[in-house]
PDB file of C-alpha atoms and ligand atoms in Angstrom:
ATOM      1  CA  UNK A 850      47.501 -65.065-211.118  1.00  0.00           C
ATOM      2  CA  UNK A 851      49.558 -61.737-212.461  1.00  0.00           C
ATOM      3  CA  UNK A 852      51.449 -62.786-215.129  1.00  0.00           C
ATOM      4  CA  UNK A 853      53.308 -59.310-215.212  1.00  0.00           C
ATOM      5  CA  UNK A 854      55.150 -60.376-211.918  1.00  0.00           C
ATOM      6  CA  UNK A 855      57.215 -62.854-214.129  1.00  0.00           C
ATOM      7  CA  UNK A 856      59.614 -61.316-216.474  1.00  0.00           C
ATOM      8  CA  UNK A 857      59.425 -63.872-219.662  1.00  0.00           C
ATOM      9  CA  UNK A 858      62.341 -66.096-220.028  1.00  0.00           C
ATOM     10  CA  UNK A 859      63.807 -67.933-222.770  1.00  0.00           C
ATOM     11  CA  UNK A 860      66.081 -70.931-222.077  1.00  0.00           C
ATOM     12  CA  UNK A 861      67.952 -72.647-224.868  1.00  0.00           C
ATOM     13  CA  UNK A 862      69.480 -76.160-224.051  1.00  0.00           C
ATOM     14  CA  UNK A 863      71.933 -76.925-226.480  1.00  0.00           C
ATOM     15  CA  UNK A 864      72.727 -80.573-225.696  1.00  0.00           C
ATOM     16  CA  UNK A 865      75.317 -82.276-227.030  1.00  0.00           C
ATOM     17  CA  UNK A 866      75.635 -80.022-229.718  1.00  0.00           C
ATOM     18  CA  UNK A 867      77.815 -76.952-231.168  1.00  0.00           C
ATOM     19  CA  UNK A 868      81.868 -77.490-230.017  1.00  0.00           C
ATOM     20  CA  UNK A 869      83.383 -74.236-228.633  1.00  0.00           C
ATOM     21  CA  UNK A 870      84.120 -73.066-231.969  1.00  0.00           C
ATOM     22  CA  UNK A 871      80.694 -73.753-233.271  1.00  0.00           C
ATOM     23  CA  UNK A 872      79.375 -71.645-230.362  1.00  0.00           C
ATOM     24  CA  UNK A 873      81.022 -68.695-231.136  1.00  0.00           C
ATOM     25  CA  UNK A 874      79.509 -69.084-234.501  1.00  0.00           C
ATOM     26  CA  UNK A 875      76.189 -69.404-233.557  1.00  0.00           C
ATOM     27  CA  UNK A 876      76.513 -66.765-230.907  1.00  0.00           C
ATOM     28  CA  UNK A 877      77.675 -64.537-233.222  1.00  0.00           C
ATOM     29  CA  UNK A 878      74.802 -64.879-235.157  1.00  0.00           C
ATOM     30  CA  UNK A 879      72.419 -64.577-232.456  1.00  0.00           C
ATOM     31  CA  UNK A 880      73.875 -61.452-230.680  1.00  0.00           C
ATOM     32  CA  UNK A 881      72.908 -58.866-233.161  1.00  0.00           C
ATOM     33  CA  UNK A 882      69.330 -60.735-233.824  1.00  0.00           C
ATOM     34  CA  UNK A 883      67.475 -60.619-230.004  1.00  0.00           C
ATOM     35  CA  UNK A 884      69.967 -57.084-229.121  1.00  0.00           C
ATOM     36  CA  UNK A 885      67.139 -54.774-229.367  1.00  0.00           C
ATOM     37  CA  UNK A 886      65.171 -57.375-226.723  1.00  0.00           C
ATOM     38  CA  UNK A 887      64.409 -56.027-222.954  1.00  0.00           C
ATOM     39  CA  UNK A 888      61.110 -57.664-221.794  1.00  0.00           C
ATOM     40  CA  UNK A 889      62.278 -60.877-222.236  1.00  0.00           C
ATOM     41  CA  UNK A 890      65.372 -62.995-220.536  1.00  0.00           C
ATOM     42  CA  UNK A 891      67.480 -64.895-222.605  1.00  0.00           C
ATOM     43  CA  UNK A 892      69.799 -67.970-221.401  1.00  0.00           C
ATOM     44  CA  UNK A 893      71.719 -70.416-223.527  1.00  0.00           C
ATOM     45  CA  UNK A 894      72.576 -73.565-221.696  1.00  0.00           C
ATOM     46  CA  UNK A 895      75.818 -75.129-223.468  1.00  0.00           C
ATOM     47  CA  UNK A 896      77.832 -77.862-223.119  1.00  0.00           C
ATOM     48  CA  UNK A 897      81.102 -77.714-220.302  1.00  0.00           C
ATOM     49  CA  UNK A 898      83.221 -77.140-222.258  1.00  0.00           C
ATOM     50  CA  UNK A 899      81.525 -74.266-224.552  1.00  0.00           C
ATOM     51  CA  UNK A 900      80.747 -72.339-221.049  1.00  0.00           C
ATOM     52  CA  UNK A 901      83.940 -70.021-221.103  1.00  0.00           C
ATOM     53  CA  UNK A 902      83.689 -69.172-224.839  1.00  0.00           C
ATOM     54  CA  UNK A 903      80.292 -68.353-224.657  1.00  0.00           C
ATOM     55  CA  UNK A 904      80.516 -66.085-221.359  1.00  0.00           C
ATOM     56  CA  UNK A 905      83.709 -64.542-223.065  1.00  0.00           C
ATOM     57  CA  UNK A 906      81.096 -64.029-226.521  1.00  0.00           C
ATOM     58  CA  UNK A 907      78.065 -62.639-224.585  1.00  0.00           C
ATOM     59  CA  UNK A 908      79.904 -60.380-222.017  1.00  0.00           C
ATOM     60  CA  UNK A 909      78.129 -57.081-222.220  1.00  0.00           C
ATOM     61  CA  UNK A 910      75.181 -58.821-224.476  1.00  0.00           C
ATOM     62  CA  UNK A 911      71.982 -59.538-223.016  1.00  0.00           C
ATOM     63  CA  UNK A 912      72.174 -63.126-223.128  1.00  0.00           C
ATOM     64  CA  UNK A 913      73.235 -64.912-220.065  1.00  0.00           C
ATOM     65  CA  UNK A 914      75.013 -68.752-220.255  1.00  0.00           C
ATOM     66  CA  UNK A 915      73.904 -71.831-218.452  1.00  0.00           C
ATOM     67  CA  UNK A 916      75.424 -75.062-218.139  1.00  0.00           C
ATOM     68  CA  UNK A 917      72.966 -78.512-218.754  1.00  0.00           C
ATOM     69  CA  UNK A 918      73.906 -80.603-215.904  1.00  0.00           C
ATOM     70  CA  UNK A 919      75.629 -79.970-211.763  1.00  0.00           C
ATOM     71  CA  UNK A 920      76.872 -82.269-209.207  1.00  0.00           C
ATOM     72  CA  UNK A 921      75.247 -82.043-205.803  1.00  0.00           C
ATOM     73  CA  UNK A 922      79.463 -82.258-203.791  1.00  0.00           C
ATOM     74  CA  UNK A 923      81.324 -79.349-203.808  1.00  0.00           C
ATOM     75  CA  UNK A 924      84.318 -80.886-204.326  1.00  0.00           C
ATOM     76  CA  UNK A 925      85.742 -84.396-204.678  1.00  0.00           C
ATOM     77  CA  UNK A 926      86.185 -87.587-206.374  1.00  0.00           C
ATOM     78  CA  UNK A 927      83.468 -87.577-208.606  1.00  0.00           C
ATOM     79  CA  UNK A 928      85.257 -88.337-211.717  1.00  0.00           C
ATOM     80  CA  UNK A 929      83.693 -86.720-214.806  1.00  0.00           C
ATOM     81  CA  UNK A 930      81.359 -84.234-212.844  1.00  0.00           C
ATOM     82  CA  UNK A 931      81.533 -80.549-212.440  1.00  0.00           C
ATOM     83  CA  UNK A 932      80.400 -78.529-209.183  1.00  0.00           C
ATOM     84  CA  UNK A 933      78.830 -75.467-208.557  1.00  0.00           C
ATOM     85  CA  UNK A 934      81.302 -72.894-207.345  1.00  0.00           C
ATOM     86  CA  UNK A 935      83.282 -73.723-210.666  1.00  0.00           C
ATOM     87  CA  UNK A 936      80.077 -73.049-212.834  1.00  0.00           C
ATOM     88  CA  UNK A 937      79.865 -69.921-210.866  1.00  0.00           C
ATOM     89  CA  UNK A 938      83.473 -68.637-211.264  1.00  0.00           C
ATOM     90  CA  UNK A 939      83.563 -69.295-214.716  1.00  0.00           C
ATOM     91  CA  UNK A 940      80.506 -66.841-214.976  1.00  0.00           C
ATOM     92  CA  UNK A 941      77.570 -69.039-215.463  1.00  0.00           C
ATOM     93  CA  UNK A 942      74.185 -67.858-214.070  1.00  0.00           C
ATOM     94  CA  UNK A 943      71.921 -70.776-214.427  1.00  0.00           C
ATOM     95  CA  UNK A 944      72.054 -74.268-214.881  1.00  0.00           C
ATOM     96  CA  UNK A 945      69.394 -77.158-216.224  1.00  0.00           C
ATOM     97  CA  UNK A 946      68.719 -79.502-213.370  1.00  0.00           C
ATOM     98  CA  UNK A 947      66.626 -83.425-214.151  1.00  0.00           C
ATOM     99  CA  UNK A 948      65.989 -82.779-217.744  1.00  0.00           C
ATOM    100  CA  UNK A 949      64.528 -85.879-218.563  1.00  0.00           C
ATOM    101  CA  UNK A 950      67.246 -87.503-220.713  1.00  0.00           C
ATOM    102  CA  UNK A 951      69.378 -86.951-217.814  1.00  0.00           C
ATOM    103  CA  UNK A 952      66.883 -89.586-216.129  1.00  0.00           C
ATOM    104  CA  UNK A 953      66.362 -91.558-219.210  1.00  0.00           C
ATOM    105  CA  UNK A 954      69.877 -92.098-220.282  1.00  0.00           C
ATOM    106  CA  UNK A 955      71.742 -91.093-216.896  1.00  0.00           C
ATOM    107  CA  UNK A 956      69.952 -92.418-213.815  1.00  0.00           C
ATOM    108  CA  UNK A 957      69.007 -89.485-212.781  1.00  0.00           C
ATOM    109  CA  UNK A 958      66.007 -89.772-209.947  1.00  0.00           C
ATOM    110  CA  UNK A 959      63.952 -87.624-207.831  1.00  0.00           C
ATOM    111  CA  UNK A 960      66.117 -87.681-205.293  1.00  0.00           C
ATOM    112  CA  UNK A 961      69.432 -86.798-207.106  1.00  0.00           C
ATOM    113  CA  UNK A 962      67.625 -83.741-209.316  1.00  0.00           C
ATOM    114  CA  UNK A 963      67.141 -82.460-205.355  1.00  0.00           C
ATOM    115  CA  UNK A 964      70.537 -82.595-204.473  1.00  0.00           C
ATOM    116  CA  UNK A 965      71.440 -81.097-207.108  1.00  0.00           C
ATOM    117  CA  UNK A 966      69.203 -78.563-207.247  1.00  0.00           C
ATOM    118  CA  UNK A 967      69.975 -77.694-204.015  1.00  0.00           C
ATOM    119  CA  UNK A 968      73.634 -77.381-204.445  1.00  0.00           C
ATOM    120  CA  UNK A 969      73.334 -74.776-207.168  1.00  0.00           C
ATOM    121  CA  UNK A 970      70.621 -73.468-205.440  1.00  0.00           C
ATOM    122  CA  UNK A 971      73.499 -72.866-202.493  1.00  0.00           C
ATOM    123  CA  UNK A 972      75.730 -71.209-204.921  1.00  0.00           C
ATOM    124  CA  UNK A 973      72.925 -68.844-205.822  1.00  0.00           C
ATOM    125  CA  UNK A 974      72.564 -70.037-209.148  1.00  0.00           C
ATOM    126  CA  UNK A 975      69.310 -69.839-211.589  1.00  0.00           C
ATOM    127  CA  UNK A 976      67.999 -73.190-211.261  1.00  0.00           C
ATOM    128  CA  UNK A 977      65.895 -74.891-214.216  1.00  0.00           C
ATOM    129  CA  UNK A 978      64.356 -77.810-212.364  1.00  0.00           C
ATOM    130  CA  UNK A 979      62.812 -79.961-215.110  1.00  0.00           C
ATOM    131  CA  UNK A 980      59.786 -82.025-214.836  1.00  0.00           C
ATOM    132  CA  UNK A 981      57.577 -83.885-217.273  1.00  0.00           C
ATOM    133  CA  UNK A 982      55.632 -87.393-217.476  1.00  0.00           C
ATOM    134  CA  UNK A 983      55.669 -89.827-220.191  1.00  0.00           C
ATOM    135  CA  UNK A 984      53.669 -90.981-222.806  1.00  0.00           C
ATOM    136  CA  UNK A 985      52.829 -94.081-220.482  1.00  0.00           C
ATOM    137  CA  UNK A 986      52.058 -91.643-217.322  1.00  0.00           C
ATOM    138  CA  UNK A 987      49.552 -89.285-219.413  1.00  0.00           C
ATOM    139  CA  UNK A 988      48.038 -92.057-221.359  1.00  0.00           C
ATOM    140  CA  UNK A 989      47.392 -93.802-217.752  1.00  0.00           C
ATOM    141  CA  UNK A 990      46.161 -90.352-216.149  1.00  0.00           C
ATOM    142  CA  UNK A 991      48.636 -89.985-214.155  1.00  0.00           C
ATOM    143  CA  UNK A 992      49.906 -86.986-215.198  1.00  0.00           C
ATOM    144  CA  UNK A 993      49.082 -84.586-212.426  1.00  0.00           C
ATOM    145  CA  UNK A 994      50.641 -87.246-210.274  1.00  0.00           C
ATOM    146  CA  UNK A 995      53.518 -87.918-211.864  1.00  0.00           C
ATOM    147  CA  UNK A 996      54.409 -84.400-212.298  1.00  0.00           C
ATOM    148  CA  UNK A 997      53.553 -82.928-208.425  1.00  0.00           C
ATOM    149  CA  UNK A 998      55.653 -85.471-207.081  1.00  0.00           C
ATOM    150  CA  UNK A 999      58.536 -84.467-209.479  1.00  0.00           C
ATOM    151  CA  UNK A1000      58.343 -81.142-208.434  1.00  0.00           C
ATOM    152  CA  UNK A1001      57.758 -81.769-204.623  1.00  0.00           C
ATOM    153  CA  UNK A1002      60.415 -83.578-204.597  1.00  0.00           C
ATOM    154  CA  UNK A1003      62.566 -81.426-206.356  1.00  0.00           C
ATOM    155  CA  UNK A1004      62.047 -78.682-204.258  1.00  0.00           C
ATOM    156  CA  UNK A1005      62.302 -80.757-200.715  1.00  0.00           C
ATOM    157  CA  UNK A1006      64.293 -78.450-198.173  1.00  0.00           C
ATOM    158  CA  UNK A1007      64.728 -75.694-200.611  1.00  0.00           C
ATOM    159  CA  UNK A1008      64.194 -72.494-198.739  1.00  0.00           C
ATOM    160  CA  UNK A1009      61.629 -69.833-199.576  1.00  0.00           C
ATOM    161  CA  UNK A1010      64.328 -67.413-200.110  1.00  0.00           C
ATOM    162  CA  UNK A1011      65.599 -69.697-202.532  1.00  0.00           C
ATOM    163  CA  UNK A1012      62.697 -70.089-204.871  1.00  0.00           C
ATOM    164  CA  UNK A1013      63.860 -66.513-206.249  1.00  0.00           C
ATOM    165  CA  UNK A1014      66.368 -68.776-208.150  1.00  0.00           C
ATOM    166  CA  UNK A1015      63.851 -71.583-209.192  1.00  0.00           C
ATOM    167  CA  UNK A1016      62.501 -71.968-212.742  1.00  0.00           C
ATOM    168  CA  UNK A1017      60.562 -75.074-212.948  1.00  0.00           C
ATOM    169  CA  UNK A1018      60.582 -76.753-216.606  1.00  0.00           C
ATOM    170  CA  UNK A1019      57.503 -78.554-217.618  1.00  0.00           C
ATOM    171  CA  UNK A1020      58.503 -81.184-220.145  1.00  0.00           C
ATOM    172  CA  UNK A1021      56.597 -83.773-221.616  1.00  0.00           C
ATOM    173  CA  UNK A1022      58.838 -86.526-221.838  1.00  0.00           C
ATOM    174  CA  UNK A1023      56.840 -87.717-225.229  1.00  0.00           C
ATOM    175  CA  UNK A1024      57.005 -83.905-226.711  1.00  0.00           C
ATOM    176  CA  UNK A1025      60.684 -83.799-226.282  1.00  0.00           C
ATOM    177  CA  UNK A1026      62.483 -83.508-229.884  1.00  0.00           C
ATOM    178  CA  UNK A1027      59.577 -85.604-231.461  1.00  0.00           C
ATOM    179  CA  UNK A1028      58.303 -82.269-233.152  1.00  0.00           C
ATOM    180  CA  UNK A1029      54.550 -83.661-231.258  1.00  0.00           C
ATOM    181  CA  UNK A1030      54.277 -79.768-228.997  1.00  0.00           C
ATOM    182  CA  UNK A1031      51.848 -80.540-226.244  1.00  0.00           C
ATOM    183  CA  UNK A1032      48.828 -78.381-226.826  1.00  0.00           C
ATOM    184  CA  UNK A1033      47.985 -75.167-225.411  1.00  0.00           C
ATOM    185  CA  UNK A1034      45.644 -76.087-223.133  1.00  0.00           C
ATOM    186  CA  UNK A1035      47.395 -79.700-222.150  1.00  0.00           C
ATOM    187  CA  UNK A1036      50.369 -77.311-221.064  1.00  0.00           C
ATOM    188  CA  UNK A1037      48.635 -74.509-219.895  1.00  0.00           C
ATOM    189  CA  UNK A1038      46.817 -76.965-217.378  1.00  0.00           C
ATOM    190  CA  UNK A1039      50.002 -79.080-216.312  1.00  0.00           C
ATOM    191  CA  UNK A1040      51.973 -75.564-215.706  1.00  0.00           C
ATOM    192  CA  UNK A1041      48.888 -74.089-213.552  1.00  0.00           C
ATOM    193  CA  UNK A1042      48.816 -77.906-211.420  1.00  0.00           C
ATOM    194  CA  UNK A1043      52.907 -77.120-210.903  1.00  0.00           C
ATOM    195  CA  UNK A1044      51.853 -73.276-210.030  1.00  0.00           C
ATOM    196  CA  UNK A1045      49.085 -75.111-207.356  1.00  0.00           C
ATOM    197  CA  UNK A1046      51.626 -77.057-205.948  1.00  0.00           C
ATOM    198  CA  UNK A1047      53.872 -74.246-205.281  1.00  0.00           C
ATOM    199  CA  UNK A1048      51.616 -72.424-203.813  1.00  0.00           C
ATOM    200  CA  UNK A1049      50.408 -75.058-201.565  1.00  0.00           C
ATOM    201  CA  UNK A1050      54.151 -75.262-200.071  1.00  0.00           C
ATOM    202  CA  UNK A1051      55.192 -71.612-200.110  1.00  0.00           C
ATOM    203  CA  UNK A1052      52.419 -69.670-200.363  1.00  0.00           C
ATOM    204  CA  UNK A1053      50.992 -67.152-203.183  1.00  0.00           C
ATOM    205  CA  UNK A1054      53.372 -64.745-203.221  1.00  0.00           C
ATOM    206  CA  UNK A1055      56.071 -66.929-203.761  1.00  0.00           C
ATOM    207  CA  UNK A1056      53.868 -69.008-206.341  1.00  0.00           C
ATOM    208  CA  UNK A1057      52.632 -65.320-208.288  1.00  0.00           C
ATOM    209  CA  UNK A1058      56.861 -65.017-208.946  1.00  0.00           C
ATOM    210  CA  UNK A1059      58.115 -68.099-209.445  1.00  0.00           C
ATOM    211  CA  UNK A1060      58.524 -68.817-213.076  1.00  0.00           C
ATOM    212  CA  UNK A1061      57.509 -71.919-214.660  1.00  0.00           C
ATOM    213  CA  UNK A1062      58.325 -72.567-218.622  1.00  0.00           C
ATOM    214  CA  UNK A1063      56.827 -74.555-221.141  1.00  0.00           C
ATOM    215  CA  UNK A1064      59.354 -77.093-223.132  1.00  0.00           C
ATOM    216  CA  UNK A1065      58.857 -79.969-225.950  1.00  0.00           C
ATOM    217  CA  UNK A1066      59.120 -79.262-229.346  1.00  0.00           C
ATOM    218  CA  UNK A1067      58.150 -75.361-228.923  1.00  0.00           C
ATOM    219  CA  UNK A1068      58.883 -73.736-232.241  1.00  0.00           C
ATOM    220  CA  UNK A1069      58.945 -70.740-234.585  1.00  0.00           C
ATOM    221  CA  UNK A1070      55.251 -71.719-235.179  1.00  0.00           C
ATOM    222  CA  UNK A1071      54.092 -72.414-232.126  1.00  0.00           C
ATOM    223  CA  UNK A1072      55.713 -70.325-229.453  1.00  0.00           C
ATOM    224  CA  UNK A1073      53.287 -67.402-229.536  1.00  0.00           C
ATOM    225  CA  UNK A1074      50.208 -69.601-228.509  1.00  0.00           C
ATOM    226  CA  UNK A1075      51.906 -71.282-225.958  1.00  0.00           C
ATOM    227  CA  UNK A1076      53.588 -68.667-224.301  1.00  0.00           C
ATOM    228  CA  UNK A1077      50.620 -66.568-224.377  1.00  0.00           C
ATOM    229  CA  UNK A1078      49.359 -68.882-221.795  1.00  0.00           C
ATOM    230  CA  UNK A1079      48.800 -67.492-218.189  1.00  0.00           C
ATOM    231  CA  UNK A1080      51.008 -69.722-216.384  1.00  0.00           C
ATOM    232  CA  UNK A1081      53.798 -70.097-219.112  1.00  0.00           C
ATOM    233  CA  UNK A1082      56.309 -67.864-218.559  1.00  0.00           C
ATOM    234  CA  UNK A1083      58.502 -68.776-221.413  1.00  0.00           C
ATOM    235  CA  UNK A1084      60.375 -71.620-223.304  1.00  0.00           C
ATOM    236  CA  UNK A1085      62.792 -74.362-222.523  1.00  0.00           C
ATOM    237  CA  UNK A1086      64.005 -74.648-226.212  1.00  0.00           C
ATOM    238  CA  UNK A1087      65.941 -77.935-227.373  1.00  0.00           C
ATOM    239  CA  UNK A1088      65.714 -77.773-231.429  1.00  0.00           C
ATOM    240  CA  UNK A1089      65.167 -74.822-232.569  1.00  0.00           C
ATOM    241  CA  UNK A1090      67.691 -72.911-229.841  1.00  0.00           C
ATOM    242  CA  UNK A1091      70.091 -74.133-232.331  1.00  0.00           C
ATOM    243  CA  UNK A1092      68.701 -72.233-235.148  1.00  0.00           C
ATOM    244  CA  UNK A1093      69.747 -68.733-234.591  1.00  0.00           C
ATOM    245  CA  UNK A1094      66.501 -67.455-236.619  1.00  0.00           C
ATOM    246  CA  UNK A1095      64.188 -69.526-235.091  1.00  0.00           C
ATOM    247  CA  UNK A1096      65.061 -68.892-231.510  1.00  0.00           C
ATOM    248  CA  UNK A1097      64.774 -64.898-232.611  1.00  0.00           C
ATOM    249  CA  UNK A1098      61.454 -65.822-233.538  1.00  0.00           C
ATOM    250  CA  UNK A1099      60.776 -67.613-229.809  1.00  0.00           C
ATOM    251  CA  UNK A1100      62.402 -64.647-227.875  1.00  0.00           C
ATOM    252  CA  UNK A1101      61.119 -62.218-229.305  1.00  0.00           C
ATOM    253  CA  UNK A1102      57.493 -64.091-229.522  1.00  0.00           C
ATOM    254  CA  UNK A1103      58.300 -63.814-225.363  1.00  0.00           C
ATOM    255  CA  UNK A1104      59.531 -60.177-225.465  1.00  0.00           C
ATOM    256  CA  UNK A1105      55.885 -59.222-226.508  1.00  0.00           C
ATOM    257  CA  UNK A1106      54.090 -61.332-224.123  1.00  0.00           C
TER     258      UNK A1106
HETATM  259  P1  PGA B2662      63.081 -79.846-228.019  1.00  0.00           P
HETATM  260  O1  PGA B2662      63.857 -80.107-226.640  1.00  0.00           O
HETATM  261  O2  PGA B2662      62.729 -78.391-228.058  1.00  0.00           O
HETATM  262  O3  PGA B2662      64.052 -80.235-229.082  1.00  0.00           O
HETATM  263  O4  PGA B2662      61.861 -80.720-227.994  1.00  0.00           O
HETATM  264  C1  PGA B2662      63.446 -79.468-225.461  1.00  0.00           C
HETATM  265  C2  PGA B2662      64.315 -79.923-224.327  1.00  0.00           C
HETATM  266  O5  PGA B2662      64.713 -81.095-224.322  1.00  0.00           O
HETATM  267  O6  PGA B2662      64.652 -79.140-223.420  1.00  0.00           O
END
């Protein structure tokens, strides 16, 4: 596998953190820290309503804004939810798709993380499809399972065309803000399986360029060994993408892979 056929990319999911005033702050801090970056991609996924303060802050920057979360209907009563097209014409690129508290805490299934991949997959939107097994699913070996099923399903009746837009997000559900990073090689091996998988449905090519990401407790510390990896193209960064210093540290950690 050619690792130089994937550009490194650094996503930073915010959660339920930072109001829009607070993201001005922190983007403000950021900007002038990862400017000088150009081999690496940088998103920050924000909350709703942060997404037109942060696209007005980074316009012209190299940082690019996501949003965490999309409904699968273009339009309708769906009380509460927010569709592609407006993502879109507010100026987002990319959005996080089935990270795993949205299954934990929201219902989220296989099923539904399809749909709504596919929608912003439609719209042409980066989409961060995120897959990961628990602490019950690796300690029962099931974690090859667990996780190729994820991502089949996730990707069910998206078009080869489309995978240009797909970033899959390995997550360990038991890694996720418990400061417990998988290991090197427990990633490394999960991210190669998702890599298999791909290739299995769309063929090499496609596989060789899609770009699958590493996330769970990836920090300052860590970051270079992981992403040094050959089939980790980056981060999905919950924690420390809220520390302006320590995300440098990841991007830039990415910027010299
Ligand atoms: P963490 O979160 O880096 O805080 O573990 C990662 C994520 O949930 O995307």
């Amino acid at each position: 596998m050619n690792k130089s056929l994937r550009k490194p990319l650094v996503v930073g999911n915010w959660k339920m953190n930072k109001t829009p005033h607070e993201c001005v702050e922190l983007l403000d801090e950021l900007i002038p820290m990862v400017s000088e970056v150009d081999r690496a991609d940088i998103v920050v996924c924000v909350p709703f309503v942060d997404l037109c303060s942060a696209v007005e802050k980074t316009r012209g920057t190299n940082i690019r804004v996501g949003a965490q979360n999309v409904h699968s209907a273009p339009k309708g009563s769906f009380t509460g939810e927010i569709s592609a097209e407006m993502l879109l014409e507010i100026g987002a690129t990319s959005v996080i798709v089935g990270h795993s508290e949205r299954r934990t805490y929201f219902g989220e299934t296989d099923e539904t993380v399809n749909l709504r991949a596919r929608a912003a997959l439609d719209a042409g939107l980066q989409t961060i499809i995120c897959v990961g097994e628990t602490l019950t699913d690796r300690d029962a070996g099931i974690t090859e399972e667990v996780v190729g099923l994820q991502t089949k399903i996730a990707l069910q009746n998206v078009s080869a065309e489309q995978m240009a837009n797909v970033v899959i997000a390995y997550e360990p559900v038991w890694a996720i803000g418990t400061g417990r990073n998988a290991s090197t090689a427990q990633a490394q091996e999960v991210c190669a399986q998702i890599r298999s998988i791909i290739g299995k449905i769309y063929g090499d090519f496609i596989a060789d360029r899609t770009h699958i990401l590493y996330g769970g407790s990836m920090n300052a510390a860590n970051c270079a060994d992981l992403l040094n990896e050959a089939d980790i193209d980056g981060g999905l960064i919950g924690g420390a993408s809220l520390k302006p210093v320590d995300f440098t540290v990841i991007v830039k950690a990415a910027n010299n892979n």
